[in-house]
Short mmCIF file of C-alpha atoms in Angstrom, two decimals:
data_model
loop_
_atom_site.label_atom_id
_atom_site.label_comp_id
_atom_site.label_asym_id
_atom_site.label_seq_id
_atom_site.Cartn_x
_atom_site.Cartn_y
_atom_site.Cartn_z
CA MET C 1 103.04 140.54 8.51
CA ASN C 2 102.68 143.87 10.32
CA ASN C 3 99.54 146.00 9.87
CA TYR C 4 99.93 149.74 10.48
CA PHE C 5 96.74 151.78 10.91
CA ILE C 6 97.01 155.55 10.47
CA ILE C 7 94.58 156.98 13.03
CA GLY C 8 93.70 160.41 14.37
CA LYS C 9 90.93 162.90 14.86
CA VAL C 10 89.02 164.32 11.89
CA ASN C 11 91.07 166.29 9.34
CA GLU C 12 94.54 165.65 10.80
CA GLY C 13 96.10 164.65 7.45
CA LYS C 14 95.80 160.84 7.64
CA SER C 15 94.99 160.42 3.96
CA HIS C 16 97.82 162.75 2.98
CA LEU C 17 100.28 160.62 4.95
CA PHE C 18 98.84 157.43 3.42
CA ASN C 19 99.29 158.88 -0.07
CA LEU C 20 102.94 159.71 0.60
CA PHE C 21 103.52 155.97 1.08
CA SER C 22 101.18 154.87 -1.70
CA LYS C 23 102.08 156.16 -5.14
CA ASN C 24 99.50 154.30 -7.26
CA HIS C 25 96.63 153.65 -4.81
CA ARG C 26 95.90 157.13 -3.51
CA THR C 27 92.95 157.88 -1.26
CA ILE C 28 90.92 161.07 -1.44
CA SER C 29 92.73 163.76 0.54
CA ASN C 30 90.53 166.81 1.07
CA PRO C 31 90.29 169.71 3.57
CA LEU C 32 86.64 168.81 4.20
CA GLU C 33 85.89 166.76 7.30
CA ASN C 34 84.91 163.09 7.16
CA THR C 35 86.31 162.58 3.64
CA THR C 36 87.45 159.01 4.39
CA VAL C 37 84.56 156.72 5.33
CA ASP C 38 86.07 153.27 4.73
CA ILE C 39 89.20 151.47 5.93
CA ILE C 40 91.59 151.61 2.98
CA ARG C 41 94.48 149.15 2.74
CA LYS C 42 97.70 149.41 0.75
CA GLU C 43 100.36 146.72 0.46
CA ILE C 44 103.76 148.39 0.84
CA SER C 45 106.30 146.14 -0.83
CA ILE C 46 109.53 147.70 -2.03
CA LYS C 47 112.85 145.90 -2.46
CA ASN C 48 113.50 144.20 0.86
CA PHE C 49 110.56 145.26 3.06
CA HIS C 50 106.90 144.36 3.16
CA TYR C 51 103.91 145.43 5.30
CA TYR C 52 100.32 146.69 5.10
CA LEU C 53 99.33 150.31 5.67
CA TYR C 54 95.74 151.45 6.35
CA ASP C 55 93.95 154.78 6.04
CA THR C 56 91.01 155.10 8.45
CA PRO C 57 88.06 157.44 9.07
CA GLY C 58 88.64 160.24 11.53
CA PHE C 59 86.94 160.60 14.92
CA TYR C 60 86.16 163.43 17.35
CA ASN C 61 86.62 161.77 20.73
CA LEU C 62 87.38 158.52 22.56
CA SER C 63 83.90 157.18 21.89
CA GLY C 64 84.38 157.75 18.15
CA PHE C 65 87.76 156.01 18.23
CA LYS C 66 86.23 152.98 19.95
CA GLU C 67 83.85 152.61 16.99
CA ILE C 68 86.80 152.66 14.57
CA HIS C 69 88.69 150.24 16.82
CA LYS C 70 85.77 147.79 16.72
CA ARG C 71 85.84 147.89 12.91
CA ILE C 72 89.57 147.17 13.01
CA ILE C 73 89.12 144.26 15.45
CA ASP C 74 86.39 142.84 13.17
CA LEU C 75 89.03 142.47 10.43
CA LYS C 76 90.45 139.58 12.49
CA ILE C 77 94.09 140.30 11.72
CA SER C 78 97.17 140.15 13.95
CA ASN C 79 100.25 142.35 14.41
CA ILE C 80 98.23 145.56 14.61
CA LYS C 81 100.11 148.81 15.25
CA PHE C 82 98.87 152.40 15.24
CA ILE C 83 100.42 155.53 13.74
CA TYR C 84 98.76 158.40 15.62
CA LEU C 85 98.49 161.80 13.91
CA SER C 86 97.77 165.01 15.78
CA GLU C 87 98.60 168.57 14.84
CA ILE C 88 97.90 169.76 18.37
CA PHE C 89 98.00 167.11 21.11
CA THR C 90 94.92 167.71 23.27
CA GLU C 91 93.48 166.15 26.41
CA GLU C 92 91.18 164.07 24.18
CA ASP C 93 94.19 162.75 22.26
CA LEU C 94 95.76 161.83 25.58
CA LYS C 95 92.66 159.85 26.61
CA ILE C 96 92.67 157.94 23.32
CA CYS C 97 96.39 157.12 23.46
CA LYS C 98 96.09 155.96 27.07
CA PHE C 99 93.22 153.67 26.03
CA ILE C 100 95.29 152.21 23.15
CA ASN C 101 98.26 151.77 25.47
CA SER C 102 96.04 149.85 27.92
CA LEU C 103 95.27 147.39 25.08
CA GLY C 104 98.97 146.61 24.71
CA ILE C 105 99.10 147.92 21.12
CA ASN C 106 102.21 149.76 19.88
CA ILE C 107 101.61 153.44 19.03
CA TYR C 108 103.88 155.62 16.91
CA PHE C 109 103.22 159.34 17.19
CA PHE C 110 103.64 161.41 14.03
CA ASN C 111 103.30 165.05 13.07
CA PHE C 112 104.22 166.71 9.79
CA ASN C 113 105.53 169.87 11.43
CA GLN C 114 108.31 170.73 13.84
CA LEU C 115 106.40 171.83 16.92
CA ASP C 116 106.77 171.83 20.67
CA PHE C 117 104.86 168.87 22.11
CA SER C 118 105.78 169.35 25.73
CA ASN C 119 102.47 167.82 26.86
CA LEU C 120 103.29 164.47 25.21
CA ILE C 121 103.87 161.52 27.53
CA PRO C 122 106.74 159.61 25.83
CA ASN C 123 106.02 156.37 27.69
CA LEU C 124 102.71 156.04 25.80
CA PHE C 125 104.51 155.67 22.45
CA SER C 126 106.92 153.13 20.99
CA LYS C 127 108.51 155.92 18.96
CA ILE C 128 107.84 159.63 18.34
CA PHE C 129 108.36 161.28 14.92
CA ILE C 130 108.46 165.04 15.52
CA ASN C 131 110.99 167.84 15.15
CA GLN C 132 113.19 165.90 12.73
CA LYS C 133 114.60 167.40 9.56
CA ASP C 134 112.06 165.31 7.62
CA ASN C 135 109.53 163.56 9.86
CA PHE C 136 108.06 161.54 6.99
CA ALA C 137 111.45 160.24 5.83
CA GLU C 138 112.23 159.20 9.40
CA LEU C 139 108.93 157.29 9.64
CA TYR C 140 109.36 155.74 6.18
CA ASN C 141 112.87 154.49 6.92
CA PHE C 142 111.86 153.25 10.36
CA LEU C 143 108.98 151.12 9.00
CA ALA C 144 111.29 149.77 6.29
CA SER C 145 113.84 148.70 8.90
CA GLN C 146 111.14 147.14 11.10
CA ASN C 147 109.75 145.07 8.21
CA SER C 148 112.86 144.06 6.31
CA ILE C 149 113.03 140.54 4.92
CA GLU C 150 116.07 138.56 3.87
CA ASN C 151 114.62 136.96 0.77
CA GLU C 152 112.81 139.34 -1.55
CA CYS C 153 111.34 136.44 -3.55
CA SER C 154 109.42 135.24 -0.52
CA ILE C 155 106.95 138.12 -0.76
CA LYS C 156 106.08 137.54 -4.39
CA GLN C 157 103.00 135.36 -4.72
CA ASP C 158 100.68 134.71 -7.63
CA MET C 159 97.53 136.70 -7.05
CA SER C 160 94.39 137.36 -9.07
CA THR C 161 92.66 140.73 -8.75
CA ILE C 162 88.87 140.88 -9.04
CA VAL C 163 87.35 144.35 -9.39
CA ILE C 164 83.68 144.91 -8.54
CA PHE C 165 82.35 147.71 -10.74
CA GLY C 166 78.99 149.23 -11.59
CA LYS C 167 76.55 152.08 -11.15
CA GLU C 168 75.83 153.62 -7.78
CA ASN C 169 73.64 151.64 -5.36
CA THR C 170 73.75 148.34 -7.25
CA GLY C 171 75.01 146.50 -4.15
CA LYS C 172 78.77 146.44 -4.82
CA SER C 173 79.76 146.97 -1.19
CA THR C 174 77.19 144.43 0.00
CA LEU C 175 78.68 141.87 -2.40
CA PHE C 176 82.23 142.79 -1.36
CA ASN C 177 81.44 142.44 2.35
CA LYS C 178 79.73 139.08 1.75
CA ILE C 179 82.78 137.74 -0.12
CA THR C 180 85.35 138.99 2.41
CA ASN C 181 83.12 138.13 5.38
CA ILE C 182 83.94 141.48 7.04
CA GLN C 183 82.24 144.88 7.07
CA LEU C 184 85.13 146.69 5.41
CA SER C 185 83.05 148.78 2.98
CA LYS C 186 80.37 151.03 4.37
CA THR C 187 76.91 150.31 2.91
CA SER C 188 74.11 152.85 2.59
CA PRO C 189 71.13 153.65 0.34
CA ASN C 190 72.69 157.07 -0.26
CA LEU C 191 74.54 157.77 -3.51
CA HIS C 192 78.36 157.64 -3.58
CA THR C 193 78.77 155.97 -0.18
CA THR C 194 81.96 154.26 -1.38
CA ARG C 195 84.43 156.98 -2.38
CA ASP C 196 87.80 155.25 -2.18
CA SER C 197 88.48 151.81 -3.63
CA VAL C 198 88.57 149.24 -0.83
CA ASN C 199 90.53 145.97 -1.13
CA TRP C 200 90.92 142.71 0.79
CA ASP C 201 92.55 139.32 0.13
CA ILE C 202 91.05 135.88 0.70
CA ASN C 203 92.49 132.40 0.26
CA TYR C 204 90.37 130.24 -2.02
CA LYS C 205 91.31 126.84 -3.45
CA LYS C 206 94.97 127.42 -2.51
CA GLU C 207 95.03 130.73 -4.38
CA ILE C 208 95.06 134.33 -3.17
CA LEU C 209 92.19 136.39 -4.58
CA ARG C 210 92.28 140.16 -4.10
CA PHE C 211 88.83 141.74 -4.27
CA ILE C 212 88.41 145.48 -4.86
CA ASP C 213 85.21 147.42 -4.20
CA THR C 214 85.11 150.54 -6.38
CA ALA C 215 83.06 153.73 -6.21
CA GLY C 216 79.81 153.76 -8.18
CA PHE C 217 80.01 154.80 -11.83
CA ILE C 218 78.47 158.20 -12.62
CA ARG C 219 76.96 159.18 -15.97
CA SER C 220 79.32 161.12 -18.22
CA ARG C 221 76.72 163.91 -18.55
CA SER C 222 76.24 164.24 -14.81
CA ASN C 223 77.52 167.46 -13.24
CA ARG C 224 78.66 165.42 -10.22
CA ARG C 225 81.51 163.95 -12.30
CA ASN C 226 83.28 167.30 -11.94
CA ASN C 227 83.14 167.32 -8.13
CA ASP C 228 86.45 166.65 -6.38
CA PHE C 229 85.30 163.46 -4.61
CA GLU C 230 83.56 161.93 -7.63
CA LYS C 231 86.33 162.85 -10.08
CA PHE C 232 89.01 161.22 -7.93
CA SER C 233 86.83 158.14 -7.34
CA ILE C 234 86.47 157.64 -11.10
CA ILE C 235 90.25 157.88 -11.60
CA GLN C 236 90.77 155.28 -8.85
CA SER C 237 88.21 152.89 -10.36
CA GLU C 238 89.78 153.22 -13.81
CA TYR C 239 93.23 152.36 -12.40
CA PHE C 240 92.02 149.13 -10.81
CA ILE C 241 89.90 148.09 -13.80
CA LYS C 242 92.93 148.52 -16.06
CA ASN C 243 94.97 146.17 -13.85
CA ALA C 244 92.24 143.63 -13.06
CA SER C 245 92.45 139.90 -13.72
CA LEU C 246 88.64 139.79 -13.84
CA ILE C 247 85.99 142.54 -13.79
CA VAL C 248 82.65 141.89 -12.12
CA LEU C 249 80.05 144.31 -13.51
CA LEU C 250 77.15 144.57 -11.09
CA LEU C 251 73.79 145.67 -12.49
CA GLU C 252 70.56 146.21 -10.56
CA ALA C 253 67.51 144.12 -11.47
CA THR C 254 65.08 146.80 -10.30
CA SER C 255 66.54 149.54 -12.47
CA GLU C 256 66.70 149.25 -16.27
CA SER C 257 68.89 151.83 -17.93
CA LYS C 258 70.72 152.54 -21.17
CA LEU C 259 73.74 153.11 -18.96
CA ASP C 260 73.87 149.33 -18.43
CA LEU C 261 74.49 148.90 -22.16
CA SER C 262 77.15 151.61 -22.27
CA LEU C 263 79.02 150.00 -19.36
CA ILE C 264 78.81 146.58 -21.00
CA GLY C 265 80.04 148.05 -24.28
CA SER C 266 82.91 149.84 -22.55
CA LEU C 267 84.10 146.67 -20.82
CA SER C 268 83.71 144.59 -24.00
CA LYS C 269 86.18 146.83 -25.83
CA ARG C 270 88.87 146.21 -23.22
CA ASN C 271 89.39 142.59 -24.29
CA LYS C 272 89.61 141.65 -20.60
CA PRO C 273 87.62 138.86 -18.88
CA PHE C 274 84.49 140.17 -17.18
CA LEU C 275 81.17 138.82 -16.03
CA VAL C 276 77.83 140.53 -15.52
CA LEU C 277 75.93 139.92 -12.27
CA VAL C 278 72.35 141.17 -12.24
CA ASN C 279 71.81 141.82 -8.53
CA LYS C 280 68.75 142.24 -6.26
CA MET C 281 66.81 139.40 -7.85
CA ASP C 282 65.23 138.86 -4.42
CA LEU C 283 63.11 141.94 -5.22
CA ILE C 284 61.77 140.44 -8.47
CA SER C 285 58.58 138.37 -8.16
CA GLU C 286 58.46 136.57 -11.55
CA LYS C 287 62.13 135.79 -12.03
CA ASN C 288 61.93 133.63 -15.18
CA ILE C 289 59.89 136.24 -17.04
CA TYR C 290 62.29 138.97 -15.93
CA GLN C 291 65.39 137.02 -17.05
CA LYS C 292 63.93 136.37 -20.50
CA LYS C 293 62.94 140.02 -20.85
CA PHE C 294 66.41 141.15 -19.75
CA LEU C 295 68.22 138.86 -22.21
CA ASP C 296 65.88 139.83 -25.06
CA TYR C 297 66.58 143.49 -24.28
CA LEU C 298 70.33 142.92 -24.43
CA SER C 299 70.20 140.88 -27.63
CA ASN C 300 68.15 143.58 -29.37
CA ASN C 301 70.26 146.50 -28.19
CA HIS C 302 73.75 145.10 -27.86
CA ASN C 303 76.07 143.40 -30.34
CA TYR C 304 75.02 139.80 -29.72
CA TYR C 305 76.04 139.80 -26.06
CA SER C 306 79.63 140.29 -27.20
CA SER C 307 81.92 138.52 -24.71
CA LEU C 308 79.26 138.52 -21.97
CA ASN C 309 78.99 136.20 -18.99
CA ILE C 310 75.64 136.84 -17.30
CA HIS C 311 74.24 135.55 -14.00
CA PHE C 312 71.20 136.60 -11.98
CA ILE C 313 71.86 136.78 -8.23
CA SER C 314 70.89 138.23 -4.88
CA ALA C 315 74.02 139.36 -3.01
CA ILE C 316 72.02 139.32 0.22
CA ASN C 317 70.65 135.78 -0.10
CA LEU C 318 73.35 133.96 -2.09
CA SER C 319 75.94 132.21 0.08
CA LYS C 320 79.59 133.27 0.09
CA SER C 321 80.68 129.87 -1.25
CA LYS C 322 78.32 130.05 -4.25
CA ILE C 323 79.43 133.58 -5.08
CA LEU C 324 83.08 132.54 -4.92
CA ASP C 325 82.44 129.42 -7.04
CA LEU C 326 80.78 131.64 -9.65
CA ILE C 327 83.58 134.19 -9.74
CA TYR C 328 86.38 131.65 -9.54
CA GLY C 329 84.85 129.70 -12.41
CA HIS C 330 85.03 132.76 -14.64
CA LEU C 331 88.47 133.70 -13.41
CA ASN C 332 89.66 130.40 -14.86
CA ASN C 333 87.19 130.42 -17.74
CA LYS C 334 88.58 128.54 -20.73
CA PHE C 335 85.69 129.86 -22.83
CA PHE C 336 86.86 133.47 -22.81
CA PHE C 337 88.08 134.65 -26.24
CA LYS C 338 89.03 138.07 -27.44
CA THR C 339 86.71 139.13 -30.26
CA SER C 340 89.75 140.32 -32.23
CA TYR C 341 91.21 136.78 -32.04
CA LEU C 342 87.95 135.16 -33.16
CA ASN C 343 87.87 137.50 -36.16
CA LYS C 344 91.35 136.34 -37.19
CA ILE C 345 90.28 132.70 -37.56
CA ILE C 346 87.20 133.50 -39.68
CA LYS C 347 89.11 133.46 -42.99
CA PRO C 348 90.58 129.95 -42.58
CA ILE C 349 87.24 128.68 -41.25
CA ASN C 350 85.43 130.02 -44.32
CA GLY C 351 88.06 128.32 -46.49
CA GLU C 352 87.44 124.92 -44.87
CA LEU C 353 83.66 125.34 -44.98
CA GLY C 354 83.90 126.03 -48.72
CA LYS C 355 85.39 122.55 -49.28
CA ILE C 356 82.30 120.70 -48.03
CA GLN C 357 79.76 122.73 -49.99
CA LYS C 358 78.93 121.47 -53.48
CA ASN C 359 76.28 122.71 -55.85
CA SER C 360 74.93 125.13 -53.25
CA LYS C 361 75.29 128.72 -52.20
CA GLU C 362 78.55 129.31 -50.36
CA PHE C 363 78.16 129.58 -46.57
CA LYS C 364 80.15 132.56 -45.33
CA ILE C 365 80.82 133.80 -41.80
CA TYR C 366 81.12 137.56 -41.19
CA PHE C 367 82.10 137.57 -37.51
CA ILE C 368 81.96 135.44 -34.34
CA THR C 369 81.45 136.42 -30.71
CA ALA C 370 81.54 134.23 -27.59
CA PHE C 371 79.50 134.62 -24.40
CA THR C 372 78.22 132.69 -21.39
CA VAL C 373 74.76 132.94 -19.80
CA ASN C 374 74.12 131.10 -16.52
CA GLN C 375 77.08 128.75 -17.10
CA LYS C 376 76.02 127.85 -20.66
CA ASN C 377 78.51 128.72 -23.42
CA TYR C 378 77.50 130.14 -26.79
CA PHE C 379 79.08 131.22 -30.07
CA LYS C 380 77.06 133.82 -31.96
CA ILE C 381 77.72 133.36 -35.70
CA SER C 382 76.88 136.20 -38.06
CA CYS C 383 76.65 134.81 -41.61
CA ASN C 384 75.04 135.22 -45.02
CA PHE C 385 72.37 132.52 -44.41
CA ASN C 386 69.01 132.71 -42.69
CA LYS C 387 69.31 130.51 -39.59
CA LYS C 388 66.38 128.36 -40.79
CA ASN C 389 68.32 127.42 -43.95
CA ILE C 390 71.55 126.30 -42.29
CA LYS C 391 71.92 122.54 -42.75
CA PRO C 392 72.94 120.21 -39.88
CA HIS C 393 76.18 119.11 -41.53
CA ILE C 394 77.32 122.77 -41.70
CA LYS C 395 76.71 123.17 -37.94
CA SER C 396 78.47 119.92 -37.14
CA PHE C 397 81.51 120.72 -39.29
CA LEU C 398 81.76 124.25 -37.89
CA SER C 399 81.64 122.90 -34.31
CA LYS C 400 84.52 120.53 -35.06
CA ILE C 401 86.61 123.37 -36.51
CA LEU C 402 85.99 125.58 -33.44
CA ILE C 403 86.92 122.73 -31.08
CA ARG C 404 90.16 122.21 -32.96
CA GLU C 405 91.10 125.89 -33.44
CA LEU C 406 90.21 126.99 -29.89
CA ASN C 407 91.22 123.82 -28.03
CA LEU C 408 87.68 123.24 -26.73
CA LYS C 409 87.82 119.48 -26.32
CA GLY C 410 85.59 118.52 -23.38
CA ILE C 411 83.91 121.96 -23.19
CA ASN C 412 80.21 122.15 -24.08
CA PHE C 413 78.92 125.02 -26.19
CA ASN C 414 76.03 125.96 -28.47
CA LEU C 415 75.98 127.71 -31.82
CA ILE C 416 73.55 130.58 -32.42
CA PHE C 417 73.01 131.98 -35.91
#
């Protein structure tokens, strides 16, 4: 498949051009310089054509381009082609295009306006898109014709989308780069390093997994939420979370915050599979004590871990294979249940439990939630009995009903009252 990289000096309109192609995955387009810091990919797949388009950071000179080119080479992909943007074609542009031409890479020159580019050297470019009635339409139709396929069905593949989400500086980009094995997302201790959502596909166990690194979540009361960059980043993140197959919420072990609970609560209400990874455990000295304290904190301040899947990790130290095993296991988690569905089966369960209770106070369930902690499955049962007074035969009978109603044969779980 062809990979087209939109390149050009700083503030030439690369993101604007990318957004004209991409209707639903739009990058931040802003008059300020150096708005784009990551390499952003969009899969263009409409009717009978299919290719990848990339937005890239701008540069000032040939040296700056070579840094971007190294990042592109590190992606280890083939069929690379460049779409070069320049409002005014300078001597520096000429140097860069000559360098690209020496690499044997196709270059398409594009400009939004109808201008006189008499200093262009046509032999440097495979095709030039200037001074047409609609330069963009010409480019769009050309790429469609160059990437047409005979069988539309051949481009449709089953794919799971995993969105990495969380507060700023929790290590999302570090985790994303470890999983994809490339430095696609820029990492930095500074806040809001990731602005645009970055995506990449990997093949794992004969499946395609699309991972998306999103911008860090900002408190609702923060004034920064109203800034242009931050506001657009939040909209982007929300779009990908809404369409995710699995959400990975990344928390930071070294920073306890009520915001963690609000993010967990927000994701719980979506009735969508998600798991919680508590990152930077390499910075915690007494890990067992910390984990117990963390879980006690959640259980006291959150509705019984509602629908949680919690793991304690270090994105720096944990191997790529173990991270993927962890995520893939939850992607295909047979123990995920919508709380609304569990509430629907409470009435018939209470009816069956009433049949085995004679000459004793009726055992009644109010609600049930399901969660997983470090690969151990739990049902939290809220009922009218003190947990010390619940008899073994009640627990055993209730387990059998849950196995039958939820098709849990062969899956281990524990009951918590």
